Coordinates of C-alpha atoms in Angstrom, one line a residue:
X7 CA 212.7 133.8 82.4
X8 CA 212.2 130.5 84.1
X9 CA 209.2 131.4 86.2
X10 CA 206.0 129.4 86.0
X11 CA 202.9 131.0 84.5
X12 CA 199.3 130.3 85.4
X13 CA 199.1 127.3 83.1
X14 CA 202.3 125.7 84.3
X15 CA 204.5 126.6 81.3
X16 CA 208.0 127.6 82.0
X17 CA 208.2 131.1 80.5
X18 CA 206.7 134.5 80.8
X19 CA 206.0 137.7 78.9
X20 CA 209.1 139.9 78.1
X21 CA 209.1 143.4 79.6
X22 CA 211.5 146.0 80.7
X23 CA 212.1 148.0 83.9
X24 CA 211.7 147.3 87.7
X25 CA 209.5 144.5 88.9
X26 CA 206.7 145.3 91.3
X27 CA 204.1 143.4 93.3
X28 CA 201.5 143.0 90.6
X29 CA 204.0 141.3 88.3
X30 CA 205.0 138.9 91.1
X31 CA 201.3 138.1 91.6
X32 CA 201.0 137.3 87.9
X33 CA 203.9 135.0 88.0
X34 CA 205.9 137.5 86.0
X35 CA 208.8 138.1 88.4
X36 CA 212.4 138.0 87.3
X37 CA 214.8 140.2 85.5
X38 CA 212.6 140.8 82.5
X39 CA 209.3 141.6 84.4
X40 CA 208.2 145.2 84.9
X41 CA 205.7 147.9 85.1
X42 CA 207.1 150.1 82.4
X43 CA 207.3 153.9 82.6
X44 CA 206.6 155.9 79.5
X45 CA 209.9 157.6 79.7
X46 CA 212.6 158.0 82.3
X47 CA 211.9 159.9 85.5
X48 CA 211.9 163.7 85.2
X49 CA 210.3 164.0 81.8
X50 CA 206.8 164.7 83.1
X51 CA 205.3 161.6 81.5
X52 CA 202.8 159.4 83.3
X53 CA 203.3 155.9 84.5
X54 CA 202.0 153.3 82.0
X55 CA 200.7 149.9 82.8
X56 CA 202.6 146.7 82.1
X57 CA 204.1 146.8 78.7
X58 CA 205.7 143.8 77.0
X59 CA 205.2 140.9 74.7
X60 CA 204.1 137.3 75.2
X61 CA 207.2 135.7 73.7
X62 CA 206.7 132.1 72.6
X63 CA 203.3 132.1 74.3
X64 CA 199.9 133.2 73.1
X65 CA 197.6 135.9 74.3
X66 CA 195.4 133.2 75.7
X67 CA 198.2 132.1 78.0
X68 CA 198.3 135.6 79.4
X69 CA 194.6 135.7 79.8
X70 CA 194.7 132.4 81.8
X71 CA 197.1 134.1 84.2
X72 CA 194.8 137.0 84.6
X73 CA 191.8 134.8 85.2
X74 CA 193.7 132.9 87.9
X75 CA 194.2 136.1 89.9
X76 CA 190.8 137.6 89.1
X77 CA 192.4 140.6 87.5
X78 CA 190.4 143.8 86.6
X79 CA 191.5 146.3 84.0
X80 CA 192.2 146.7 80.3
X81 CA 194.4 144.5 78.1
X82 CA 195.4 145.9 74.7
X83 CA 196.9 143.3 72.4
X84 CA 198.7 143.9 69.1
X85 CA 199.6 141.0 66.8
X86 CA 201.2 142.9 64.0
X87 CA 198.1 143.2 61.9
X88 CA 195.8 145.0 64.3
X89 CA 194.9 145.7 67.9
X90 CA 192.1 144.4 70.2
X91 CA 191.1 145.8 73.5
X92 CA 189.8 143.4 76.2
X93 CA 187.9 144.7 79.2
X94 CA 188.5 142.5 82.2
X95 CA 186.4 142.3 85.4
X96 CA 187.7 139.9 88.1
X97 CA 189.5 137.8 85.5
X98 CA 186.6 137.6 83.0
X99 CA 186.5 139.2 79.6
X100 CA 183.5 141.5 79.8
X101 CA 183.9 143.1 76.4
X102 CA 186.2 143.1 73.4
X103 CA 186.8 145.8 70.8
X104 CA 188.7 144.9 67.7
X105 CA 190.7 147.9 66.2
X106 CA 191.9 146.9 62.8
X107 CA 192.3 143.3 61.4
X108 CA 193.5 141.7 64.7
X109 CA 193.7 138.0 63.9
X110 CA 193.8 135.5 66.8
X111 CA 194.4 135.2 70.5
X112 CA 196.2 131.9 70.1
X113 CA 199.1 133.4 68.2
X114 CA 202.5 134.0 69.9
X115 CA 204.7 137.1 70.0
X116 CA 201.9 139.5 70.8
X117 CA 202.7 142.9 72.2
X118 CA 200.5 144.1 75.0
X119 CA 199.7 146.9 77.4
X120 CA 198.0 145.8 80.6
X121 CA 196.4 148.6 82.6
X122 CA 194.9 147.8 86.0
X123 CA 191.7 149.6 87.1
X124 CA 188.5 149.0 88.8
X125 CA 185.7 147.2 86.8
X126 CA 184.2 149.7 84.3
X127 CA 181.9 149.9 81.4
X128 CA 184.5 151.0 78.9
X129 CA 188.2 150.0 78.5
X130 CA 190.6 152.5 80.0
X131 CA 194.3 153.3 79.2
X132 CA 196.4 156.0 81.0
X133 CA 197.4 159.2 79.2
X134 CA 201.0 159.4 78.0
X135 CA 201.4 162.9 79.5
X136 CA 198.7 163.5 82.1
X137 CA 200.2 166.8 83.4
X138 CA 200.6 168.4 80.0
X139 CA 198.8 171.6 79.1
X140 CA 198.2 170.2 75.6
X141 CA 194.8 168.4 75.2
X142 CA 196.5 166.3 72.5
X143 CA 199.2 165.0 74.8
X144 CA 196.7 164.3 77.6
X145 CA 194.4 162.4 75.2
X146 CA 197.3 160.3 73.8
X147 CA 197.3 156.6 74.9
X148 CA 199.8 153.9 74.4
X149 CA 198.4 150.7 72.8
X150 CA 201.6 148.6 72.9
X151 CA 205.3 148.9 73.8
X152 CA 207.0 151.6 71.6
X153 CA 210.0 151.1 69.4
X154 CA 212.8 153.0 71.0
X155 CA 215.3 154.8 68.8
X156 CA 218.7 156.2 69.6
X157 CA 218.8 160.0 69.8
X158 CA 221.8 161.5 68.1
X159 CA 222.3 158.4 66.0
X160 CA 219.0 158.6 64.0
X161 CA 218.7 160.3 60.6
X162 CA 215.4 162.0 61.3
X163 CA 214.6 163.1 57.7
X164 CA 215.3 159.5 56.5
X165 CA 213.1 158.1 59.2
X166 CA 210.2 160.4 58.3
X167 CA 210.7 159.4 54.6
X168 CA 210.5 155.7 55.5
X169 CA 207.4 156.3 57.6
X170 CA 205.8 158.2 54.7
X171 CA 206.5 155.3 52.3
X172 CA 205.0 152.8 54.8
X173 CA 201.9 155.1 55.3
X174 CA 202.6 154.8 59.1
X175 CA 199.8 155.7 61.6
X176 CA 201.0 156.7 65.0
X177 CA 203.3 159.2 66.8
X178 CA 206.9 160.0 67.1
X179 CA 207.9 161.5 70.4
X180 CA 211.1 162.9 71.9
X181 CA 211.2 163.7 75.6
X182 CA 214.0 165.1 77.9
X183 CA 213.9 166.2 81.5
X184 CA 212.6 169.7 80.6
X185 CA 210.7 169.3 77.4
X186 CA 208.7 167.0 75.1
X187 CA 207.8 167.0 71.4
X188 CA 205.2 164.8 69.7
X189 CA 204.5 164.5 66.0
X190 CA 201.2 162.8 65.0
X191 CA 201.4 160.8 61.7
X192 CA 198.4 159.8 59.6
X193 CA 199.0 157.9 56.4
X194 CA 202.7 158.5 56.7
X195 CA 202.5 162.3 56.9
X196 CA 202.9 164.5 59.9
X197 CA 199.5 166.2 60.4
X198 CA 200.0 167.8 63.8
X199 CA 202.9 168.4 66.2
X200 CA 203.2 169.8 69.7
X201 CA 206.2 170.9 71.7
X202 CA 206.0 171.7 75.4
X203 CA 208.7 173.3 77.5
X204 CA 208.4 175.1 80.8
X205 CA 204.6 175.1 80.5
X206 CA 204.7 176.9 77.1
X207 CA 203.2 175.2 74.1
X208 CA 204.4 175.4 70.5
X209 CA 202.8 173.7 67.5
X210 CA 203.3 173.0 63.8
X211 CA 206.7 174.3 62.5
X212 CA 208.1 175.2 65.9
X213 CA 207.2 171.8 67.3
X214 CA 208.9 170.1 64.4
X215 CA 212.0 172.2 65.0
X216 CA 212.0 171.0 68.6
X217 CA 211.6 167.4 67.5
X218 CA 214.6 167.9 65.2
X219 CA 216.8 168.2 68.3
X220 CA 216.7 164.4 68.5
X221 CA 219.0 164.3 65.6
X222 CA 221.8 166.3 67.2
X223 CA 224.9 164.4 68.1
X224 CA 224.7 165.1 71.8
X225 CA 220.9 164.6 72.1
X226 CA 219.7 163.0 75.3
X227 CA 216.3 161.7 76.4
X228 CA 214.0 159.2 74.8
X229 CA 213.0 159.0 71.2
X230 CA 210.1 156.6 70.7
X231 CA 207.9 155.5 67.8
X232 CA 204.4 154.3 68.7
X233 CA 202.0 152.7 66.2
X234 CA 198.4 153.6 66.6
X235 CA 195.3 152.2 65.0
X236 CA 193.3 154.6 62.7
X237 CA 190.4 154.4 65.2
X238 CA 192.7 156.2 67.6
X239 CA 195.0 158.3 65.5
X240 CA 192.2 159.9 63.4
X241 CA 190.2 161.3 66.4
X242 CA 193.5 162.6 67.8
X243 CA 194.2 164.4 64.5
X244 CA 190.7 165.9 64.6
X245 CA 191.3 167.1 68.1
X246 CA 194.7 168.6 67.2
X247 CA 193.2 170.3 64.1
X248 CA 190.2 171.6 66.0
X249 CA 187.6 169.8 63.8
X250 CA 184.5 169.7 65.9
X251 CA 181.6 167.4 65.3
X252 CA 177.8 167.5 66.2
X253 CA 177.2 166.4 69.8
X254 CA 174.2 164.2 68.9
X255 CA 175.4 162.1 65.9
X256 CA 173.8 158.6 66.1
X257 CA 176.8 156.7 64.7
X258 CA 179.5 159.0 65.9
X259 CA 183.1 158.0 65.2
X260 CA 185.7 160.3 66.8
X261 CA 186.8 161.7 70.1
X262 CA 184.6 163.1 72.9
X263 CA 186.0 165.4 75.6
X264 CA 184.0 165.0 78.8
X265 CA 184.4 165.9 82.4
X266 CA 186.8 163.1 83.4
X267 CA 188.9 162.7 80.2
X268 CA 188.7 161.6 76.6
X269 CA 186.4 159.0 75.2
X270 CA 187.0 157.3 71.8
X271 CA 184.0 156.2 69.7
X272 CA 183.5 153.9 66.6
X273 CA 180.1 153.8 64.9
X274 CA 178.4 155.1 68.0
X275 CA 180.1 152.7 70.4
X276 CA 182.6 153.9 73.0
X277 CA 185.6 151.6 73.0
X278 CA 188.3 153.5 75.0
X279 CA 188.6 156.1 77.7
X280 CA 191.7 158.0 78.6
X281 CA 191.1 159.6 82.0
X282 CA 192.7 163.0 82.4
X283 CA 192.0 166.6 83.3
X284 CA 189.8 168.5 80.9
X285 CA 188.2 171.9 80.8
X286 CA 184.9 173.2 79.4
X287 CA 181.7 171.5 78.3
X288 CA 181.4 168.1 76.7
X289 CA 182.4 168.4 73.0
X290 CA 183.3 166.1 70.1
X291 CA 185.9 166.0 67.4
X292 CA 185.9 163.9 64.2
X293 CA 187.5 163.9 60.8
X294 CA 187.3 161.3 58.0
X295 CA 190.6 159.7 57.0
X296 CA 190.4 161.3 53.5
X297 CA 190.1 164.7 55.1
X298 CA 193.0 164.2 57.4
X299 CA 195.2 163.1 54.5
X300 CA 194.3 166.3 52.7
X301 CA 195.5 168.4 55.6
X302 CA 198.9 170.0 55.0
X303 CA 201.9 167.9 56.0
X304 CA 204.3 169.4 58.4
X305 CA 208.0 169.2 57.4
X306 CA 211.2 169.5 59.3
X307 CA 212.7 173.0 59.1
X308 CA 215.4 173.7 56.5
X309 CA 217.8 175.0 59.3
X310 CA 220.1 172.4 60.9
X311 CA 219.4 171.1 64.4
X312 CA 220.5 173.6 67.0
X313 CA 220.1 176.6 64.7
X314 CA 217.7 178.2 67.2
X315 CA 220.4 178.2 69.9
X316 CA 222.6 180.6 68.0
X317 CA 223.3 184.0 69.6
X318 CA 224.2 187.4 68.1
X319 CA 225.6 190.7 69.3
X320 CA 225.5 194.2 67.8
X321 CA 228.4 195.4 65.8
X322 CA 229.5 199.0 65.9
X323 CA 227.4 199.6 62.8
X324 CA 224.5 197.9 64.5
X325 CA 224.8 200.2 67.5
X326 CA 224.9 203.2 65.3
X327 CA 221.8 202.0 63.4
X328 CA 219.9 202.1 66.8
X329 CA 221.3 205.5 67.8
X330 CA 218.9 208.3 66.9
X331 CA 221.8 210.8 66.8
X332 CA 223.4 209.1 63.8
X333 CA 222.8 209.4 60.0
X334 CA 222.8 205.6 59.8
X335 CA 219.8 205.5 62.1
X336 CA 217.7 207.5 59.6
X337 CA 218.6 205.3 56.6
X338 CA 218.1 202.1 58.6
X339 CA 214.6 203.2 59.6
X340 CA 213.8 204.1 56.0
X341 CA 215.0 200.8 54.7
X342 CA 213.8 198.4 57.4
X343 CA 211.1 200.2 59.2
X344 CA 210.0 199.9 62.8
X345 CA 209.8 196.1 62.6
X346 CA 213.5 195.9 61.5
X347 CA 214.5 198.2 64.4
X348 CA 212.6 196.0 66.9
X349 CA 214.3 192.9 65.6
X350 CA 217.7 194.4 65.6
X351 CA 217.3 195.6 69.2
X352 CA 216.0 192.1 70.3
X353 CA 218.7 190.2 68.5
X354 CA 221.4 192.4 69.8
X355 CA 220.6 191.4 73.4
X356 CA 222.5 188.2 73.0
X357 CA 219.7 185.8 73.7
X358 CA 219.3 182.6 71.6
X359 CA 217.3 182.9 68.4
X360 CA 214.6 180.7 70.0
X361 CA 214.1 182.9 73.0
X362 CA 214.2 186.0 70.9
X363 CA 211.5 184.6 68.6
X364 CA 209.3 183.8 71.7
X365 CA 209.8 187.2 73.1
X366 CA 208.8 188.8 69.8
X367 CA 205.9 186.5 69.2
X368 CA 207.4 185.3 65.9
X369 CA 208.1 181.9 64.5
X370 CA 211.8 181.2 63.9
X371 CA 211.2 180.6 60.2
X372 CA 209.7 184.1 59.8
X373 CA 212.7 185.6 61.6
X374 CA 215.3 184.0 59.4
X375 CA 215.0 186.4 56.4
X376 CA 215.4 189.3 58.8
X377 CA 218.5 187.7 60.4
X378 CA 220.1 187.2 57.1
X379 CA 219.5 190.8 56.0
X380 CA 220.8 192.3 59.3
X381 CA 223.8 190.0 59.4
X382 CA 224.6 190.6 55.8
X383 CA 224.5 194.3 56.2
X384 CA 227.0 194.2 59.0
X385 CA 224.6 195.0 61.9
X386 CA 225.1 191.7 63.8
X387 CA 227.9 189.3 64.4
X388 CA 227.4 185.7 65.8
X389 CA 228.7 185.1 69.3
X390 CA 230.5 181.8 69.8
X391 CA 228.8 179.6 72.4
X392 CA 231.3 178.1 74.9

């Protein structure tokens, strides 16, 4: 960190990851300069801009560097009390949008997200997951570097309890090479959750179950906590909960889905665009903070992490229960009905509980009472996973 910045001081913003040409142009080369990726390669996440913090220098110092190279794009700054978005065109600040009680540009230790794009009317930030089938994940931006947690070493229930006590606004995400889970928190409570794997989407309880995998001892991937301003997280919650708003409100505050992506509004003023694929006509979503906080909170499932990976096989009694030629078949049908027979047949195939639930169109939580009854009556036995 002994490079010289645009004003001649001998330090630079701290970042992580591989250095690239833009960082060198900014005078940010060296072992700590980077263009950060949202998560490691293979998770399906999109490339983010330059993520870091200004260290001992102020945001004004960073802006001086950007003016010197006539940089165009969006600079999101977070000082611990709030966030401000600066729209840059050829090094000049064309517009600024304060989200929350952002204090001052001359303060040090400011976290930032610098996204390069052509001069535009509205600030732009990239989507966290541009290829996702979930509108929520495609509309989700990153305002500042995340707090990275250690999968397998984190007590997830304790973390969620602490976030609840702190009335945290933001999202908790867990991504591996094949799947991703995101929980959206408003006022400390999880109000929406999405899980995506193999192009299939799950929400609510099943998404929380997938997020719970981050607490397993052998968990791999990235577990990240992102703070988001209410001006961003409330519209996202409205989108996730499907709370539409009139298209012609004069002082609209919320999220607009349009042909090229997602546009955030505050009191009729657009302050951020997240460009991504969308479908359908232009539409708007909005929800007051009080209404969001009245929405039911999503909880982690009672079952331990990995419960959905258990497998079962039919016992001799279970096979007899499915054989129409036996007396047990008649009594089983009388006691459990066609639904019980369907579940016993599916569970006896040896697939994981998660895949069985997907095949039957059930949530795992709804399947658990059936499993307990069938296992308790000697119809099923658990198969050890090697």
